[in-house]
Coordinates of C-alpha atoms in Angstrom, one line a residue:
M1 CA 42.2 -16.8 87.2
V2 CA 38.6 -15.9 88.3
L3 CA 39.9 -12.9 90.2
N4 CA 41.8 -11.7 87.1
I5 CA 38.6 -12.0 85.0
L6 CA 36.6 -10.0 87.6
V7 CA 39.2 -7.3 87.7
F8 CA 39.3 -7.1 83.9
L9 CA 35.5 -6.8 83.7
A10 CA 35.5 -4.2 86.4
I11 CA 38.1 -2.1 84.5
I12 CA 36.2 -2.4 81.2
S13 CA 32.9 -1.5 83.0
L14 CA 34.5 1.6 84.5
V15 CA 36.0 2.8 81.2
F16 CA 32.7 2.2 79.4
Y17 CA 30.8 4.1 82.1
I18 CA 33.2 7.1 81.9
V19 CA 33.0 7.2 78.1
T20 CA 29.2 7.0 78.1
Y21 CA 28.5 9.2 81.1
P22 CA 25.8 11.8 80.4
Y23 CA 28.1 14.9 80.5
N24 CA 26.4 18.3 80.4
F25 CA 27.3 18.9 76.7
K26 CA 25.5 15.6 75.9
L27 CA 22.5 16.6 77.9
D28 CA 22.4 20.0 76.2
R29 CA 22.5 18.3 72.8
K30 CA 19.7 15.9 73.8
L31 CA 17.6 18.6 75.3
K32 CA 17.9 20.7 72.1
R33 CA 16.6 17.7 70.1
V34 CA 13.7 17.0 72.5
L35 CA 12.7 20.7 72.5
G36 CA 12.3 20.4 68.8
F37 CA 9.4 17.8 69.3
P38 CA 6.0 19.5 68.7
Q39 CA 4.7 17.6 71.8
V40 CA 7.2 19.3 74.1
E41 CA 6.7 22.8 75.7
K42 CA 9.3 24.8 77.7
I43 CA 7.6 26.9 80.4
V44 CA 9.6 29.9 81.6
N45 CA 9.0 31.9 84.9
V46 CA 6.1 29.7 86.0
K47 CA 4.1 31.1 88.9
H48 CA 1.3 29.8 91.1
K49 CA -2.0 30.3 89.3
Y50 CA -4.4 29.1 92.0
S51 CA -6.3 31.4 94.2
E52 CA -6.2 31.3 98.0
F53 CA -9.2 30.0 99.8
S54 CA -10.0 29.8 103.5
N55 CA -10.4 26.5 105.3
E56 CA -14.1 27.3 105.6
E57 CA -14.4 27.8 101.9
L58 CA -12.6 24.5 101.1
D59 CA -14.7 22.6 103.6
S60 CA -17.8 24.0 102.0
E61 CA -16.8 22.9 98.5
F62 CA -15.3 19.4 99.1
I63 CA -16.1 16.1 100.8
L64 CA -13.0 14.3 102.1
E65 CA -13.3 10.6 103.0
E66 CA -10.8 8.2 104.5
H67 CA -10.9 4.6 103.4
F68 CA -9.0 1.4 104.1
L69 CA -8.8 -1.7 101.9
K70 CA -7.7 -5.1 103.3
S71 CA -5.7 -6.9 100.6
S72 CA -4.4 -10.4 100.1
Y73 CA -1.3 -8.9 98.5
T74 CA -0.1 -6.9 101.5
E75 CA 0.1 -7.5 105.3
E76 CA -1.2 -4.0 106.0
K77 CA -4.5 -2.4 105.4
M78 CA -4.1 0.0 102.6
R79 CA -5.2 3.6 103.2
F80 CA -6.5 6.1 100.7
L81 CA -8.4 9.4 100.7
I82 CA -11.3 10.3 98.3
L83 CA -11.6 14.0 97.6
K84 CA -14.7 15.1 95.7
P85 CA -16.7 18.2 95.1
K86 CA -20.0 18.3 97.1
I87 CA -21.9 19.0 93.9
L88 CA -21.2 16.4 91.1
K89 CA -22.5 15.6 87.7
Q90 CA -23.6 12.0 87.0
N91 CA -20.3 10.9 85.4
P92 CA -17.4 12.9 86.9
L93 CA -13.8 12.2 85.9
C94 CA -11.8 10.1 88.3
L95 CA -8.1 10.8 88.9
V96 CA -5.7 8.7 91.0
L97 CA -2.6 10.5 92.3
F98 CA 0.4 8.8 93.8
H99 CA 2.7 10.6 96.2
G100 CA 6.6 10.4 96.4
I101 CA 8.9 8.4 98.5
R102 CA 8.5 8.9 102.3
D103 CA 5.6 11.3 101.5
K104 CA 1.9 10.7 102.3
C105 CA -1.4 11.2 100.5
E106 CA -2.2 14.3 102.4
D107 CA 0.6 16.1 100.6
W108 CA -1.6 16.4 97.6
L109 CA -3.9 18.5 99.8
Y110 CA -1.5 20.7 101.7
K111 CA 1.6 20.8 99.5
A112 CA 0.3 20.3 95.9
K113 CA -2.7 22.5 96.8
I114 CA -4.9 20.2 94.7
R115 CA -8.1 21.7 96.1
E116 CA -7.0 25.3 95.4
N117 CA -5.9 24.5 91.9
Y118 CA -9.0 22.5 91.1
L119 CA -11.4 25.1 92.5
T120 CA -9.6 28.0 90.8
L121 CA -9.9 26.2 87.4
K122 CA -13.5 25.1 88.1
R123 CA -14.7 28.6 88.7
K124 CA -13.1 29.6 85.4
G125 CA -14.9 26.8 83.6
R126 CA -11.6 25.1 82.7
V127 CA -12.1 21.7 84.3
D128 CA -14.9 19.2 84.5
D129 CA -16.0 17.6 87.8
I130 CA -13.2 15.4 89.1
I131 CA -13.1 12.9 91.9
F132 CA -9.6 12.5 93.3
I133 CA -8.3 9.1 94.7
L134 CA -5.3 9.8 96.9
P135 CA -3.6 6.5 98.2
D136 CA -0.9 6.1 100.7
S137 CA 1.8 4.0 99.0
G138 CA 2.2 1.6 101.9
Y139 CA 5.4 0.5 103.6
K140 CA 5.7 3.8 105.4
G141 CA 5.8 5.7 102.1
E142 CA 8.5 3.5 100.5
S143 CA 6.6 0.8 98.6
W144 CA 7.6 2.0 95.2
Y145 CA 4.1 0.8 94.2
T146 CA 5.9 -2.4 93.3
N147 CA 5.9 -6.1 94.2
F148 CA 8.9 -6.6 96.5
Y149 CA 11.5 -9.2 95.2
K150 CA 10.8 -12.6 96.7
D151 CA 8.4 -11.2 99.2
K152 CA 4.8 -12.4 99.1
I153 CA 3.4 -10.0 101.8
H154 CA 4.6 -6.8 100.1
Q155 CA 3.0 -7.1 96.6
Y156 CA 2.1 -3.5 96.2
E157 CA 1.8 -3.4 92.4
E158 CA -0.8 -6.2 92.7
F159 CA -2.8 -4.2 95.2
F160 CA -2.8 -1.0 93.1
S161 CA -3.4 -2.8 89.8
K162 CA -6.1 -5.1 91.1
D163 CA -7.7 -4.2 94.4
L164 CA -7.6 -0.4 94.2
T165 CA -8.3 -0.3 90.4
N166 CA -11.2 -2.8 90.9
Y167 CA -12.6 -0.7 93.7
I168 CA -12.5 2.5 91.6
E169 CA -14.1 0.8 88.6
K170 CA -16.9 -0.6 90.8
E171 CA -17.6 2.8 92.6
Y172 CA -17.3 4.9 89.4
P173 CA -18.0 2.5 86.5
N174 CA -18.9 5.2 84.0
S175 CA -16.1 7.6 84.8
I176 CA -13.1 8.3 82.5
K177 CA -10.1 7.6 84.6
G178 CA -6.6 8.9 84.9
I179 CA -3.5 8.1 87.0
G180 CA -0.5 10.3 87.8
G181 CA 2.2 10.8 90.4
F182 CA 5.2 12.7 91.7
S183 CA 8.7 11.3 91.9
M184 CA 8.3 7.7 93.1
G185 CA 4.6 8.2 92.5
G186 CA 5.4 9.2 88.9
Y187 CA 7.2 5.9 88.5
G188 CA 4.3 4.0 90.0
S189 CA 1.7 5.8 87.9
L190 CA 3.5 5.3 84.6
K191 CA 4.3 1.7 85.2
I192 CA 0.9 0.7 86.5
G193 CA -0.8 2.8 83.9
L194 CA 1.2 1.1 81.1
K195 CA 0.3 -2.3 82.5
N196 CA -3.4 -1.4 82.9
L197 CA -4.2 0.5 79.8
E198 CA -7.7 -0.9 79.8
S199 CA -8.5 0.9 83.0
Y200 CA -6.7 4.3 82.6
D201 CA -7.1 6.7 79.7
V202 CA -4.8 9.4 80.8
I203 CA -1.4 8.6 82.4
A204 CA 0.9 11.2 84.0
S205 CA 4.3 11.5 85.6
F206 CA 5.5 14.7 87.3
S207 CA 9.2 14.5 87.8
G208 CA 8.9 10.8 88.0
A209 CA 11.6 8.1 88.4
I210 CA 10.5 6.7 85.1
S211 CA 13.8 5.3 83.9
L212 CA 15.2 3.0 86.6
I213 CA 18.2 2.2 84.4
R214 CA 19.3 5.9 84.5
M215 CA 18.5 6.2 88.2
S216 CA 20.7 3.3 89.2
I217 CA 23.6 3.2 86.7
N218 CA 24.3 4.4 83.2
R219 CA 21.7 3.0 80.9
R220 CA 24.3 1.8 78.3
V221 CA 26.2 -0.1 81.0
M222 CA 23.0 -1.7 82.1
R223 CA 22.3 -3.0 78.6
I224 CA 25.5 -4.9 78.5
F225 CA 25.2 -6.4 82.0
R226 CA 21.4 -6.8 82.0
Y227 CA 21.7 -10.5 82.8
L228 CA 24.4 -10.2 85.5
Y229 CA 24.3 -9.4 89.2
V230 CA 24.5 -5.6 89.8
P231 CA 26.7 -4.7 92.8
R232 CA 25.0 -2.6 95.4
F233 CA 27.7 0.1 95.3
L234 CA 26.5 1.1 91.9
F235 CA 23.1 2.3 93.3
N236 CA 22.3 5.7 94.9
D237 CA 23.8 5.8 98.4
V238 CA 20.6 7.0 100.2
N239 CA 18.2 4.3 98.9
K240 CA 20.5 1.5 97.6
A241 CA 19.6 -1.1 100.2
H242 CA 15.9 -0.5 99.9
F243 CA 16.1 -0.3 96.1
V244 CA 17.7 -3.7 95.9
K245 CA 15.2 -5.1 98.5
V246 CA 12.3 -4.0 96.2
F247 CA 13.7 -4.6 92.7
S248 CA 16.4 -7.2 93.3
P249 CA 20.1 -6.8 92.3
W250 CA 19.5 -8.5 88.9
G251 CA 19.5 -6.4 85.8
Y252 CA 16.7 -8.3 84.0
K253 CA 14.4 -8.0 87.1
I254 CA 14.9 -4.3 87.1
L255 CA 14.1 -4.0 83.4
K256 CA 10.8 -5.7 83.9
N257 CA 9.8 -3.0 86.3
D258 CA 11.3 -0.1 84.3
P259 CA 8.7 2.2 82.4
Y260 CA 11.4 3.2 79.9
S261 CA 12.0 -0.5 79.0
I262 CA 8.3 -1.5 79.3
I263 CA 7.3 1.0 76.5
K264 CA 9.7 -0.7 74.1
T265 CA 8.3 -4.1 74.7
M266 CA 4.6 -3.2 74.3
D267 CA 2.4 -3.6 71.2
S268 CA 2.0 0.0 69.9
K269 CA -1.6 -0.7 69.1
K270 CA -2.4 -0.7 72.8
F271 CA -1.5 3.0 73.0
E272 CA -4.3 4.0 70.7
G273 CA -6.7 6.4 72.5
K274 CA -4.4 6.8 75.5
K275 CA -2.9 10.1 76.5
F276 CA 0.4 10.7 78.4
Y277 CA 1.6 13.8 80.3
L278 CA 5.3 13.9 81.2
S279 CA 6.7 16.9 83.1
V280 CA 10.0 17.8 84.9
G281 CA 11.9 20.8 86.3
S282 CA 15.0 21.8 84.3
E283 CA 17.2 21.7 87.5
D284 CA 16.0 18.3 88.7
K285 CA 19.3 16.7 87.8
K286 CA 20.8 15.6 91.2
P287 CA 20.8 13.3 93.1
Y288 CA 18.2 11.2 91.3
L289 CA 18.7 12.4 87.7
M290 CA 14.9 13.0 87.1
F291 CA 15.7 15.5 84.3
Q292 CA 17.9 12.9 82.5
Q293 CA 15.2 10.2 83.0
W294 CA 12.6 12.6 81.5
L295 CA 14.8 13.1 78.5
D296 CA 15.1 9.3 78.1
V297 CA 11.4 8.6 78.3
V298 CA 10.2 11.6 76.2
G299 CA 12.6 10.4 73.4
R300 CA 11.2 6.9 73.6
A301 CA 7.6 8.2 73.7
K302 CA 8.2 10.1 70.5
K303 CA 9.9 7.1 68.9
Y304 CA 7.1 4.7 69.7
E305 CA 4.4 7.3 68.8
L306 CA 2.7 7.7 72.1
N307 CA 0.1 10.5 72.2
F308 CA 1.9 12.6 74.8
K309 CA 2.5 16.1 76.1
G310 CA 5.9 16.9 77.5
K311 CA 6.5 20.0 79.7
I312 CA 9.8 21.2 81.1
Y313 CA 9.7 24.0 83.7
E314 CA 12.7 26.3 83.7
N315 CA 14.5 26.8 87.0
E316 CA 12.3 24.3 88.9
Y317 CA 13.6 21.5 91.2
H318 CA 12.3 18.3 92.8
T319 CA 9.8 19.9 95.2
W320 CA 6.2 19.9 96.0
D321 CA 6.1 23.6 95.3
Y322 CA 6.9 22.8 91.7
I323 CA 4.1 20.2 91.7
S324 CA 1.7 22.8 93.0
K325 CA 2.4 24.8 89.8
D326 CA 2.4 21.9 87.4
I327 CA -0.8 20.3 88.6
Y328 CA -2.7 23.4 87.5
N329 CA -1.6 22.7 83.9
F330 CA -2.2 18.9 84.2
L331 CA -5.8 19.3 85.4
K332 CA -6.6 21.4 82.3
F333 CA -4.8 18.7 80.2
F334 CA -6.8 16.0 81.9
T335 CA -10.1 17.7 81.2
D336 CA -9.3 18.7 77.6
E337 CA -8.0 15.3 76.6
T338 CA -10.9 13.4 78.1
K339 CA -13.3 15.6 76.3
K340 CA -11.6 14.6 73.0
G341 CA -12.3 11.0 73.8
K342 CA -16.0 11.4 74.4

């Protein structure tokens, strides 16, 4: 009897998944609607806009510091870099940037070209002074910036929300602060930003995994089975074991950590004065469905009246090369939006 019920549920789930699968024609229709939002901009034929600088020039312009924080929330000392211009105003902006899965904080320097982008814009008078906080995610680049399920020594969300945020607020108490990230880092920045709106005024995701429902299984299927155990075979093959280790196999646990779902549950008044930046490459569709996730979250941001800017880059994929182009636009956005708030 039990077996028959399980087989029946499996068949119904499969049929429902096939019917609601995001086929290309559905994505095209949804993209057309999203491109109609005044907040969304499509960027065609984007090129690198930063100038090249020698190592000597970069060293003469910036101070790079390595720091470690011991935390009661993790078993490891958490490492981060602070990158700052040698000449600073009294109250510079402060920007936290999270890297992607299995990446490291140095990738913001050497792959995203953060120094070259910033210095190019600074010499054009397009950005204010910015101090960059570049953390390692922990857990060998696979922490997901999240508290591991039933694991008290890997509470990474607690570290970033409390220890690191408190450190930044203590060191730079008068600075306007932003938080952003790429891929897994985009997930972490949006989730931690949403949960700590009192600390961050600008929140950004660059091709982030910002709709875990979409990343794991079809979001409509998840709504039906949100309170049931989610079999591991439904998760992405590459990361499924680790995904379950971090988030648990239970639907409602995943939803509590899902930015797409968190936006819906929040009091809209808390979004007042906060600015969001959501970007993606148009070809960032497989294997992690970042494009589809972006469509989900942009639609929800519009529905719940978040003050956001959405950018879609034509013919760009899930690469640091794309980030090295997008970060140029984001640094301008960060400066412009913080000036409005002053």
